[in-house]
JSON list of C-alpha atoms in Angstrom, two decimals:
[
{"chain": "A", "resi": 1, "resn": "MET", "atom": "CA", "xyz": [21.04, -8.15, 8.27]},
{"chain": "A", "resi": 2, "resn": "ALA", "atom": "CA", "xyz": [20.59, -11.71, 9.38]},
{"chain": "A", "resi": 3, "resn": "LEU", "atom": "CA", "xyz": [17.06, -13.00, 9.52]},
{"chain": "A", "resi": 4, "resn": "ASN", "atom": "CA", "xyz": [16.73, -16.03, 11.73]},
{"chain": "A", "resi": 5, "resn": "HIS", "atom": "CA", "xyz": [13.18, -16.25, 12.91]},
{"chain": "A", "resi": 6, "resn": "SER", "atom": "CA", "xyz": [9.70, -16.10, 11.48]},
{"chain": "A", "resi": 7, "resn": "LYS", "atom": "CA", "xyz": [8.80, -12.83, 13.19]},
{"chain": "A", "resi": 8, "resn": "TRP", "atom": "CA", "xyz": [10.25, -9.49, 14.08]},
{"chain": "A", "resi": 9, "resn": "HIS", "atom": "CA", "xyz": [8.65, -8.28, 17.26]},
{"chain": "A", "resi": 10, "resn": "PHE", "atom": "CA", "xyz": [8.35, -4.80, 18.64]},
{"chain": "A", "resi": 11, "resn": "ASN", "atom": "CA", "xyz": [8.48, -3.83, 22.28]},
{"chain": "A", "resi": 12, "resn": "SER", "atom": "CA", "xyz": [6.39, -0.73, 22.19]},
{"chain": "A", "resi": 13, "resn": "LEU", "atom": "CA", "xyz": [5.22, 1.86, 19.74]},
{"chain": "A", "resi": 14, "resn": "ASN", "atom": "CA", "xyz": [2.63, 4.10, 21.32]},
{"chain": "A", "resi": 15, "resn": "GLY", "atom": "CA", "xyz": [1.34, 1.13, 23.30]},
{"chain": "A", "resi": 16, "resn": "THR", "atom": "CA", "xyz": [1.47, -1.49, 20.56]},
{"chain": "A", "resi": 17, "resn": "SER", "atom": "CA", "xyz": [2.15, -5.19, 20.91]},
{"chain": "A", "resi": 18, "resn": "LEU", "atom": "CA", "xyz": [5.31, -7.12, 20.28]},
{"chain": "A", "resi": 19, "resn": "SER", "atom": "CA", "xyz": [4.02, -8.30, 16.93]},
{"chain": "A", "resi": 20, "resn": "GLN", "atom": "CA", "xyz": [2.62, -5.02, 15.61]},
{"chain": "A", "resi": 21, "resn": "TRP", "atom": "CA", "xyz": [3.84, -1.55, 14.93]},
{"chain": "A", "resi": 22, "resn": "HIS", "atom": "CA", "xyz": [1.08, 1.05, 14.92]},
{"chain": "A", "resi": 23, "resn": "LEU", "atom": "CA", "xyz": [1.53, 4.66, 13.96]},
{"chain": "A", "resi": 24, "resn": "THR", "atom": "CA", "xyz": [-1.15, 7.20, 14.67]},
{"chain": "A", "resi": 25, "resn": "SER", "atom": "CA", "xyz": [-0.14, 9.68, 12.01]},
{"chain": "A", "resi": 26, "resn": "PRO", "atom": "CA", "xyz": [3.07, 9.75, 10.04]},
{"chain": "A", "resi": 27, "resn": "ASN", "atom": "CA", "xyz": [2.71, 12.30, 7.24]},
{"chain": "A", "resi": 28, "resn": "GLY", "atom": "CA", "xyz": [-0.83, 12.94, 8.51]},
{"chain": "A", "resi": 29, "resn": "ASN", "atom": "CA", "xyz": [-1.81, 9.49, 7.32]},
{"chain": "A", "resi": 30, "resn": "SER", "atom": "CA", "xyz": [-3.32, 6.87, 9.57]},
{"chain": "A", "resi": 31, "resn": "PHE", "atom": "CA", "xyz": [-1.44, 3.60, 9.78]},
{"chain": "A", "resi": 32, "resn": "HIS", "atom": "CA", "xyz": [-3.82, 1.13, 11.39]},
{"chain": "A", "resi": 33, "resn": "SER", "atom": "CA", "xyz": [-1.25, -1.55, 11.14]},
{"chain": "A", "resi": 34, "resn": "MET", "atom": "CA", "xyz": [2.39, -1.20, 10.19]},
{"chain": "A", "resi": 35, "resn": "ALA", "atom": "CA", "xyz": [3.13, -4.67, 11.48]},
{"chain": "A", "resi": 36, "resn": "LEU", "atom": "CA", "xyz": [6.62, -5.66, 10.52]},
{"chain": "A", "resi": 37, "resn": "HIS", "atom": "CA", "xyz": [7.23, -9.38, 10.82]},
{"chain": "A", "resi": 38, "resn": "PHE", "atom": "CA", "xyz": [9.91, -11.29, 9.20]},
{"chain": "A", "resi": 39, "resn": "CYS", "atom": "CA", "xyz": [7.08, -12.18, 6.88]},
{"chain": "A", "resi": 40, "resn": "GLN", "atom": "CA", "xyz": [4.81, -9.12, 6.81]},
{"chain": "A", "resi": 41, "resn": "TRP", "atom": "CA", "xyz": [4.81, -5.33, 6.74]},
{"chain": "A", "resi": 42, "resn": "HIS", "atom": "CA", "xyz": [1.33, -3.84, 6.39]},
{"chain": "A", "resi": 43, "resn": "PHE", "atom": "CA", "xyz": [0.42, -0.25, 5.68]},
{"chain": "A", "resi": 44, "resn": "THR", "atom": "CA", "xyz": [-3.04, 1.27, 5.48]},
{"chain": "A", "resi": 45, "resn": "SER", "atom": "CA", "xyz": [-1.82, 4.53, 4.01]},
{"chain": "A", "resi": 46, "resn": "VAL", "atom": "CA", "xyz": [1.47, 6.22, 3.29]},
{"chain": "A", "resi": 47, "resn": "ASN", "atom": "CA", "xyz": [1.76, 9.72, 1.89]},
{"chain": "A", "resi": 48, "resn": "GLY", "atom": "CA", "xyz": [-1.99, 9.74, 1.22]},
{"chain": "A", "resi": 49, "resn": "THR", "atom": "CA", "xyz": [-1.66, 6.63, -0.89]},
{"chain": "A", "resi": 50, "resn": "SER", "atom": "CA", "xyz": [-3.53, 3.53, 0.15]},
{"chain": "A", "resi": 51, "resn": "ILE", "atom": "CA", "xyz": [-1.29, 0.53, 0.55]},
{"chain": "A", "resi": 52, "resn": "HIS", "atom": "CA", "xyz": [-3.56, -2.27, 1.65]},
{"chain": "A", "resi": 53, "resn": "SER", "atom": "CA", "xyz": [-0.68, -4.63, 1.86]},
{"chain": "A", "resi": 54, "resn": "MET", "atom": "CA", "xyz": [2.99, -3.74, 1.86]},
{"chain": "A", "resi": 55, "resn": "ALA", "atom": "CA", "xyz": [3.82, -7.16, 3.17]},
{"chain": "A", "resi": 56, "resn": "LEU", "atom": "CA", "xyz": [7.49, -7.80, 3.50]},
{"chain": "A", "resi": 57, "resn": "HIS", "atom": "CA", "xyz": [8.23, -11.49, 3.63]},
{"chain": "A", "resi": 58, "resn": "LEU", "atom": "CA", "xyz": [11.51, -13.12, 3.47]},
{"chain": "A", "resi": 59, "resn": "THR", "atom": "CA", "xyz": [10.21, -13.80, -0.01]},
{"chain": "A", "resi": 60, "resn": "GLN", "atom": "CA", "xyz": [7.62, -11.12, -0.80]},
{"chain": "A", "resi": 61, "resn": "TRP", "atom": "CA", "xyz": [6.96, -7.40, -0.62]},
{"chain": "A", "resi": 62, "resn": "HIS", "atom": "CA", "xyz": [3.52, -6.46, -1.91]},
{"chain": "A", "resi": 63, "resn": "PHE", "atom": "CA", "xyz": [2.19, -3.02, -2.71]},
{"chain": "A", "resi": 64, "resn": "ILE", "atom": "CA", "xyz": [-1.34, -2.11, -3.79]},
{"chain": "A", "resi": 65, "resn": "SER", "atom": "CA", "xyz": [-0.45, 1.49, -4.54]},
{"chain": "A", "resi": 66, "resn": "LEU", "atom": "CA", "xyz": [2.54, 3.72, -4.10]},
{"chain": "A", "resi": 67, "resn": "ASN", "atom": "CA", "xyz": [2.32, 7.44, -4.82]},
{"chain": "A", "resi": 68, "resn": "GLY", "atom": "CA", "xyz": [-0.94, 6.87, -6.73]},
{"chain": "A", "resi": 69, "resn": "THR", "atom": "CA", "xyz": [0.72, 4.21, -8.84]},
{"chain": "A", "resi": 70, "resn": "SER", "atom": "CA", "xyz": [-0.75, 0.75, -8.78]},
{"chain": "A", "resi": 71, "resn": "ILE", "atom": "CA", "xyz": [1.79, -1.88, -7.91]},
{"chain": "A", "resi": 72, "resn": "HIS", "atom": "CA", "xyz": [-0.12, -5.13, -7.84]},
{"chain": "A", "resi": 73, "resn": "SER", "atom": "CA", "xyz": [2.93, -7.05, -6.92]},
{"chain": "A", "resi": 74, "resn": "MET", "atom": "CA", "xyz": [6.25, -5.68, -5.73]},
{"chain": "A", "resi": 75, "resn": "ALA", "atom": "CA", "xyz": [7.21, -9.07, -4.46]},
{"chain": "A", "resi": 76, "resn": "LEU", "atom": "CA", "xyz": [10.66, -9.22, -3.05]},
{"chain": "A", "resi": 77, "resn": "HIS", "atom": "CA", "xyz": [11.94, -12.76, -2.93]},
{"chain": "A", "resi": 78, "resn": "PHE", "atom": "CA", "xyz": [15.31, -13.88, -2.04]},
{"chain": "A", "resi": 79, "resn": "THR", "atom": "CA", "xyz": [15.42, -14.31, -5.78]},
{"chain": "A", "resi": 80, "resn": "GLN", "atom": "CA", "xyz": [12.73, -12.03, -7.25]},
{"chain": "A", "resi": 81, "resn": "TRP", "atom": "CA", "xyz": [11.27, -8.55, -7.00]},
{"chain": "A", "resi": 82, "resn": "HIS", "atom": "CA", "xyz": [8.26, -8.09, -9.27]},
{"chain": "A", "resi": 83, "resn": "PHE", "atom": "CA", "xyz": [6.52, -4.86, -10.17]},
{"chain": "A", "resi": 84, "resn": "ASN", "atom": "CA", "xyz": [3.37, -4.42, -12.23]},
{"chain": "A", "resi": 85, "resn": "SER", "atom": "CA", "xyz": [3.66, -0.66, -12.34]},
{"chain": "A", "resi": 86, "resn": "LEU", "atom": "CA", "xyz": [5.89, 2.01, -10.90]},
{"chain": "A", "resi": 87, "resn": "ASN", "atom": "CA", "xyz": [5.14, 5.67, -11.54]},
{"chain": "A", "resi": 88, "resn": "GLY", "atom": "CA", "xyz": [2.71, 4.68, -14.31]},
{"chain": "A", "resi": 89, "resn": "SER", "atom": "CA", "xyz": [5.37, 2.60, -16.00]},
{"chain": "A", "resi": 90, "resn": "SER", "atom": "CA", "xyz": [4.81, -1.07, -16.56]},
{"chain": "A", "resi": 91, "resn": "LEU", "atom": "CA", "xyz": [7.46, -3.25, -15.05]},
{"chain": "A", "resi": 92, "resn": "HIS", "atom": "CA", "xyz": [6.62, -6.73, -16.20]},
{"chain": "A", "resi": 93, "resn": "SER", "atom": "CA", "xyz": [9.53, -8.07, -14.35]},
{"chain": "A", "resi": 94, "resn": "MET", "atom": "CA", "xyz": [11.75, -6.31, -11.86]},
{"chain": "A", "resi": 95, "resn": "ALA", "atom": "CA", "xyz": [13.04, -9.60, -10.63]},
{"chain": "A", "resi": 96, "resn": "LEU", "atom": "CA", "xyz": [15.67, -9.32, -7.99]},
{"chain": "A", "resi": 97, "resn": "GLN", "atom": "CA", "xyz": [17.60, -12.51, -7.70]},
{"chain": "A", "resi": 98, "resn": "PHE", "atom": "CA", "xyz": [20.71, -13.22, -5.87]},
{"chain": "A", "resi": 99, "resn": "THR", "atom": "CA", "xyz": [22.23, -12.62, -9.27]},
{"chain": "A", "resi": 100, "resn": "GLN", "atom": "CA", "xyz": [19.75, -10.62, -11.38]},
{"chain": "A", "resi": 101, "resn": "TRP", "atom": "CA", "xyz": [17.32, -7.71, -11.30]},
{"chain": "A", "resi": 102, "resn": "HIS", "atom": "CA", "xyz": [15.48, -7.34, -14.59]},
{"chain": "A", "resi": 103, "resn": "PHE", "atom": "CA", "xyz": [13.28, -4.46, -15.67]},
{"chain": "A", "resi": 104, "resn": "THR", "atom": "CA", "xyz": [11.03, -4.27, -18.70]},
{"chain": "A", "resi": 105, "resn": "SER", "atom": "CA", "xyz": [10.27, -0.58, -18.28]},
{"chain": "A", "resi": 106, "resn": "ILE", "atom": "CA", "xyz": [10.39, 2.10, -15.64]},
{"chain": "A", "resi": 107, "resn": "ASN", "atom": "CA", "xyz": [8.93, 5.54, -16.21]},
{"chain": "A", "resi": 108, "resn": "GLY", "atom": "CA", "xyz": [8.50, 4.68, -19.90]},
{"chain": "A", "resi": 109, "resn": "THR", "atom": "CA", "xyz": [12.17, 3.94, -20.22]},
{"chain": "A", "resi": 110, "resn": "SER", "atom": "CA", "xyz": [13.17, 0.55, -21.52]},
{"chain": "A", "resi": 111, "resn": "LEU", "atom": "CA", "xyz": [15.73, -1.23, -19.43]},
{"chain": "A", "resi": 112, "resn": "GLN", "atom": "CA", "xyz": [16.84, -4.19, -21.46]},
{"chain": "A", "resi": 113, "resn": "SER", "atom": "CA", "xyz": [19.02, -5.27, -18.66]},
{"chain": "A", "resi": 114, "resn": "MET", "atom": "CA", "xyz": [19.12, -4.01, -15.11]},
{"chain": "A", "resi": 115, "resn": "ALA", "atom": "CA", "xyz": [20.83, -7.14, -14.01]},
{"chain": "A", "resi": 116, "resn": "LEU", "atom": "CA", "xyz": [21.76, -7.32, -10.38]},
{"chain": "A", "resi": 117, "resn": "ASN", "atom": "CA", "xyz": [24.43, -9.88, -9.83]},
{"chain": "A", "resi": 118, "resn": "PHE", "atom": "CA", "xyz": [26.28, -10.58, -6.74]},
{"chain": "A", "resi": 119, "resn": "THR", "atom": "CA", "xyz": [28.68, -8.22, -8.46]},
{"chain": "A", "resi": 120, "resn": "GLN", "atom": "CA", "xyz": [26.76, -6.07, -10.99]},
{"chain": "A", "resi": 121, "resn": "TRP", "atom": "CA", "xyz": [23.62, -4.01, -11.57]},
{"chain": "A", "resi": 122, "resn": "GLN", "atom": "CA", "xyz": [23.53, -2.63, -15.09]},
{"chain": "A", "resi": 123, "resn": "PHE", "atom": "CA", "xyz": [21.13, -0.10, -16.54]},
{"chain": "A", "resi": 124, "resn": "ILE", "atom": "CA", "xyz": [20.60, 0.91, -20.17]},
{"chain": "A", "resi": 125, "resn": "SER", "atom": "CA", "xyz": [18.43, 3.92, -19.37]},
{"chain": "A", "resi": 126, "resn": "LEU", "atom": "CA", "xyz": [16.29, 5.25, -16.55]},
{"chain": "A", "resi": 127, "resn": "ASN", "atom": "CA", "xyz": [13.88, 8.15, -17.09]},
{"chain": "A", "resi": 128, "resn": "GLY", "atom": "CA", "xyz": [15.61, 8.90, -20.38]},
{"chain": "A", "resi": 129, "resn": "THR", "atom": "CA", "xyz": [18.87, 9.22, -18.55]},
{"chain": "A", "resi": 130, "resn": "SER", "atom": "CA", "xyz": [21.76, 7.10, -19.63]},
{"chain": "A", "resi": 131, "resn": "LEU", "atom": "CA", "xyz": [23.29, 5.04, -16.87]},
{"chain": "A", "resi": 132, "resn": "LEU", "atom": "CA", "xyz": [26.50, 3.69, -18.26]},
{"chain": "A", "resi": 133, "resn": "SER", "atom": "CA", "xyz": [27.15, 1.85, -15.11]},
{"chain": "A", "resi": 134, "resn": "MET", "atom": "CA", "xyz": [24.88, 1.28, -12.16]},
{"chain": "A", "resi": 135, "resn": "ALA", "atom": "CA", "xyz": [26.89, -1.68, -11.07]},
{"chain": "A", "resi": 136, "resn": "LEU", "atom": "CA", "xyz": [25.78, -3.23, -7.85]},
{"chain": "A", "resi": 137, "resn": "HIS", "atom": "CA", "xyz": [28.50, -5.37, -6.44]},
{"chain": "A", "resi": 138, "resn": "PHE", "atom": "CA", "xyz": [28.60, -6.95, -3.15]},
{"chain": "A", "resi": 139, "resn": "SER", "atom": "CA", "xyz": [30.54, -3.76, -2.72]},
{"chain": "A", "resi": 140, "resn": "GLN", "atom": "CA", "xyz": [29.22, -1.15, -5.21]},
{"chain": "A", "resi": 141, "resn": "LEU", "atom": "CA", "xyz": [26.13, 0.34, -6.90]},
{"chain": "A", "resi": 142, "resn": "ARG", "atom": "CA", "xyz": [27.14, 3.20, -9.19]},
{"chain": "A", "resi": 143, "resn": "PHE", "atom": "CA", "xyz": [24.92, 5.69, -10.98]},
{"chain": "A", "resi": 144, "resn": "ILE", "atom": "CA", "xyz": [25.83, 8.22, -13.64]},
{"chain": "A", "resi": 145, "resn": "SER", "atom": "CA", "xyz": [22.47, 9.98, -13.67]},
{"chain": "A", "resi": 146, "resn": "LEU", "atom": "CA", "xyz": [18.94, 9.49, -12.41]},
{"chain": "A", "resi": 147, "resn": "ASN", "atom": "CA", "xyz": [16.07, 11.81, -13.35]},
{"chain": "A", "resi": 148, "resn": "GLY", "atom": "CA", "xyz": [18.56, 14.26, -14.80]},
{"chain": "A", "resi": 149, "resn": "THR", "atom": "CA", "xyz": [20.35, 14.33, -11.47]},
{"chain": "A", "resi": 150, "resn": "SER", "atom": "CA", "xyz": [24.00, 13.48, -11.40]},
{"chain": "A", "resi": 151, "resn": "PHE", "atom": "CA", "xyz": [24.95, 10.63, -9.14]},
{"chain": "A", "resi": 152, "resn": "HIS", "atom": "CA", "xyz": [28.71, 10.65, -8.96]},
{"chain": "A", "resi": 153, "resn": "SER", "atom": "CA", "xyz": [28.59, 7.74, -6.63]},
{"chain": "A", "resi": 154, "resn": "MET", "atom": "CA", "xyz": [25.61, 5.71, -5.49]},
{"chain": "A", "resi": 155, "resn": "ALA", "atom": "CA", "xyz": [27.84, 2.94, -4.36]},
{"chain": "A", "resi": 156, "resn": "LEU", "atom": "CA", "xyz": [26.06, 0.17, -2.60]},
{"chain": "A", "resi": 157, "resn": "HIS", "atom": "CA", "xyz": [28.52, -1.95, -0.76]},
{"chain": "A", "resi": 158, "resn": "PHE", "atom": "CA", "xyz": [27.79, -4.59, 1.64]},
{"chain": "A", "resi": 159, "resn": "ASN", "atom": "CA", "xyz": [28.60, -1.60, 3.77]},
{"chain": "A", "resi": 160, "resn": "GLN", "atom": "CA", "xyz": [27.98, 1.54, 1.65]},
{"chain": "A", "resi": 161, "resn": "TRP", "atom": "CA", "xyz": [25.45, 3.27, -0.63]},
{"chain": "A", "resi": 162, "resn": "HIS", "atom": "CA", "xyz": [26.58, 6.74, -1.64]},
{"chain": "A", "resi": 163, "resn": "PHE", "atom": "CA", "xyz": [24.49, 9.42, -3.34]},
{"chain": "A", "resi": 164, "resn": "ASN", "atom": "CA", "xyz": [25.58, 12.82, -4.59]},
{"chain": "A", "resi": 165, "resn": "SER", "atom": "CA", "xyz": [22.10, 13.94, -5.53]},
{"chain": "A", "resi": 166, "resn": "LEU", "atom": "CA", "xyz": [18.59, 12.57, -5.64]},
{"chain": "A", "resi": 167, "resn": "ASN", "atom": "CA", "xyz": [15.77, 14.52, -7.30]},
{"chain": "A", "resi": 168, "resn": "GLY", "atom": "CA", "xyz": [17.83, 17.70, -7.09]},
{"chain": "A", "resi": 169, "resn": "THR", "atom": "CA", "xyz": [18.55, 17.06, -3.44]},
{"chain": "A", "resi": 170, "resn": "SER", "atom": "CA", "xyz": [22.13, 16.71, -2.38]},
{"chain": "A", "resi": 171, "resn": "LEU", "atom": "CA", "xyz": [22.92, 13.51, -0.55]},
{"chain": "A", "resi": 172, "resn": "GLN", "atom": "CA", "xyz": [26.54, 13.75, 0.39]},
{"chain": "A", "resi": 173, "resn": "SER", "atom": "CA", "xyz": [26.37, 10.35, 1.89]},
{"chain": "A", "resi": 174, "resn": "MET", "atom": "CA", "xyz": [23.55, 7.85, 1.72]},
{"chain": "A", "resi": 175, "resn": "ALA", "atom": "CA", "xyz": [25.87, 5.10, 2.77]},
{"chain": "A", "resi": 176, "resn": "LEU", "atom": "CA", "xyz": [24.17, 1.81, 3.28]},
{"chain": "A", "resi": 177, "resn": "GLN", "atom": "CA", "xyz": [26.43, -0.46, 5.16]},
{"chain": "A", "resi": 178, "resn": "PHE", "atom": "CA", "xyz": [25.78, -3.62, 6.90]},
{"chain": "A", "resi": 179, "resn": "THR", "atom": "CA", "xyz": [25.98, -1.07, 9.65]},
{"chain": "A", "resi": 180, "resn": "GLN", "atom": "CA", "xyz": [25.15, 2.34, 8.15]},
{"chain": "A", "resi": 181, "resn": "TRP", "atom": "CA", "xyz": [22.86, 4.28, 5.79]},
{"chain": "A", "resi": 182, "resn": "HIS", "atom": "CA", "xyz": [23.74, 7.97, 5.83]},
{"chain": "A", "resi": 183, "resn": "PHE", "atom": "CA", "xyz": [21.71, 10.80, 4.33]},
{"chain": "A", "resi": 184, "resn": "ASN", "atom": "CA", "xyz": [22.59, 14.47, 4.15]},
{"chain": "A", "resi": 185, "resn": "SER", "atom": "CA", "xyz": [19.36, 15.49, 2.50]},
{"chain": "A", "resi": 186, "resn": "LEU", "atom": "CA", "xyz": [16.29, 13.81, 1.09]},
{"chain": "A", "resi": 187, "resn": "ASN", "atom": "CA", "xyz": [13.60, 15.78, -0.74]},
{"chain": "A", "resi": 188, "resn": "GLY", "atom": "CA", "xyz": [15.01, 19.03, 0.59]},
{"chain": "A", "resi": 189, "resn": "THR", "atom": "CA", "xyz": [15.06, 17.69, 4.13]},
{"chain": "A", "resi": 190, "resn": "SER", "atom": "CA", "xyz": [18.34, 17.52, 5.95]},
{"chain": "A", "resi": 191, "resn": "ILE", "atom": "CA", "xyz": [19.13, 14.12, 7.31]},
{"chain": "A", "resi": 192, "resn": "HIS", "atom": "CA", "xyz": [22.53, 14.39, 8.86]},
{"chain": "A", "resi": 193, "resn": "SER", "atom": "CA", "xyz": [22.55, 10.79, 9.80]},
{"chain": "A", "resi": 194, "resn": "MET", "atom": "CA", "xyz": [20.10, 8.09, 8.77]},
{"chain": "A", "resi": 195, "resn": "ALA", "atom": "CA", "xyz": [22.50, 5.38, 9.73]},
{"chain": "A", "resi": 196, "resn": "LEU", "atom": "CA", "xyz": [21.21, 1.89, 9.26]},
{"chain": "A", "resi": 197, "resn": "HIS", "atom": "CA", "xyz": [23.29, -0.51, 11.26]},
{"chain": "A", "resi": 198, "resn": "PHE", "atom": "CA", "xyz": [22.74, -4.08, 11.92]},
{"chain": "A", "resi": 199, "resn": "SER", "atom": "CA", "xyz": [21.91, -2.41, 15.17]},
{"chain": "A", "resi": 200, "resn": "GLN", "atom": "CA", "xyz": [20.97, 1.22, 14.39]},
{"chain": "A", "resi": 201, "resn": "TRP", "atom": "CA", "xyz": [19.16, 3.55, 11.98]},
{"chain": "A", "resi": 202, "resn": "HIS", "atom": "CA", "xyz": [19.62, 7.19, 12.99]},
{"chain": "A", "resi": 203, "resn": "LEU", "atom": "CA", "xyz": [17.74, 10.14, 11.53]},
{"chain": "A", "resi": 204, "resn": "ILE", "atom": "CA", "xyz": [18.28, 13.76, 12.38]},
{"chain": "A", "resi": 205, "resn": "GLU", "atom": "CA", "xyz": [15.44, 15.02, 10.23]},
{"chain": "A", "resi": 206, "resn": "VAL", "atom": "CA", "xyz": [13.02, 13.62, 7.65]},
{"chain": "A", "resi": 207, "resn": "ASN", "atom": "CA", "xyz": [10.36, 15.65, 5.89]},
{"chain": "A", "resi": 208, "resn": "GLY", "atom": "CA", "xyz": [11.04, 18.56, 8.22]},
{"chain": "A", "resi": 209, "resn": "THR", "atom": "CA", "xyz": [10.49, 16.39, 11.27]},
{"chain": "A", "resi": 210, "resn": "SER", "atom": "CA", "xyz": [13.27, 16.03, 13.77]},
{"chain": "A", "resi": 211, "resn": "LEU", "atom": "CA", "xyz": [14.17, 12.47, 14.67]},
{"chain": "A", "resi": 212, "resn": "GLN", "atom": "CA", "xyz": [16.84, 12.64, 17.31]},
{"chain": "A", "resi": 213, "resn": "SER", "atom": "CA", "xyz": [17.14, 8.91, 17.32]},
{"chain": "A", "resi": 214, "resn": "MET", "atom": "CA", "xyz": [15.43, 6.40, 15.08]},
{"chain": "A", "resi": 215, "resn": "ALA", "atom": "CA", "xyz": [17.81, 3.63, 15.96]},
{"chain": "A", "resi": 216, "resn": "LEU", "atom": "CA", "xyz": [17.14, 0.34, 14.27]},
{"chain": "A", "resi": 217, "resn": "GLN", "atom": "CA", "xyz": [18.95, -2.40, 16.03]},
{"chain": "A", "resi": 218, "resn": "PHE", "atom": "CA", "xyz": [18.61, -6.08, 15.82]},
{"chain": "A", "resi": 219, "resn": "THR", "atom": "CA", "xyz": [16.61, -5.33, 18.90]},
{"chain": "A", "resi": 220, "resn": "GLN", "atom": "CA", "xyz": [15.49, -1.70, 18.64]},
{"chain": "A", "resi": 221, "resn": "TRP", "atom": "CA", "xyz": [14.25, 1.06, 16.31]},
{"chain": "A", "resi": 222, "resn": "HIS", "atom": "CA", "xyz": [13.89, 4.27, 18.28]},
{"chain": "A", "resi": 223, "resn": "ALA", "atom": "CA", "xyz": [12.19, 7.39, 16.99]},
{"chain": "A", "resi": 224, "resn": "VAL", "atom": "CA", "xyz": [11.72, 10.65, 18.80]},
{"chain": "A", "resi": 225, "resn": "LYS", "atom": "CA", "xyz": [9.43, 12.19, 16.21]},
{"chain": "A", "resi": 226, "resn": "LEU", "atom": "CA", "xyz": [8.19, 11.18, 12.80]},
{"chain": "A", "resi": 227, "resn": "ASN", "atom": "CA", "xyz": [6.39, 13.87, 10.82]},
{"chain": "A", "resi": 228, "resn": "GLY", "atom": "CA", "xyz": [5.24, 15.59, 13.97]},
{"chain": "A", "resi": 229, "resn": "THR", "atom": "CA", "xyz": [4.26, 12.33, 15.62]},
{"chain": "A", "resi": 230, "resn": "SER", "atom": "CA", "xyz": [5.99, 11.45, 18.85]},
{"chain": "A", "resi": 231, "resn": "LEU", "atom": "CA", "xyz": [7.28, 7.90, 19.02]},
{"chain": "A", "resi": 232, "resn": "GLN", "atom": "CA", "xyz": [8.58, 7.37, 22.53]},
{"chain": "A", "resi": 233, "resn": "SER", "atom": "CA", "xyz": [9.56, 3.85, 21.77]},
{"chain": "A", "resi": 234, "resn": "MET", "atom": "CA", "xyz": [9.59, 2.19, 18.39]},
{"chain": "A", "resi": 235, "resn": "ALA", "atom": "CA", "xyz": [11.53, -0.81, 19.61]},
{"chain": "A", "resi": 236, "resn": "LEU", "atom": "CA", "xyz": [12.21, -3.48, 17.04]},
{"chain": "A", "resi": 237, "resn": "HIS", "atom": "CA", "xyz": [13.41, -6.78, 18.41]},
{"chain": "A", "resi": 238, "resn": "PHE", "atom": "CA", "xyz": [14.13, -10.04, 16.83]},
{"chain": "A", "resi": 239, "resn": "SER", "atom": "CA", "xyz": [11.93, -11.50, 19.51]}
]
């Protein structure tokens, strides 16, 4: 998903500017600014949780709080992804490098090595669940179990990320490709297609809300409805 410029501009989202993406009420939560630049993605609130800054840089992704969990820094670098806390679990370092992703702890489970290489992402344990292999290759990210839920294949390719189940919800295909990210169901919500292309991200339904088209292109991200909120045009352009 090539990133060439300093900003990702939007054409229109409910009358917003090229540089900002405003949502009136997804999930009943006000988003004063959901400005996605190449360097920044700001949220005021998501799912009732205040996220003062969820700034996505080419180098950093910051969260104040996610699901009531303080995440002082969830900085995504080209080389590092740091968490202070996720779900009440201290993650001293969840450093995502081109070659490595290290965790100290997640959900009270020690992960001695959750190393993401160009070829491998290995877990010792997650939520008390043994993950013999959660190998992220350029082509594959495999899970054995997560939260007691069997993941026969959560293969992240350059082109695919497959889930069998997530939190008791069947995801026949959550294929993340350079071109596609498919969901069958997420949190009990059917998502027949949530295809993330270089050019498109399609959702049929998320959280009981029908999204006929939420197409993320290099130039456009279209949504019909998000959590009961009509988005006539949620156009994401490079420029």
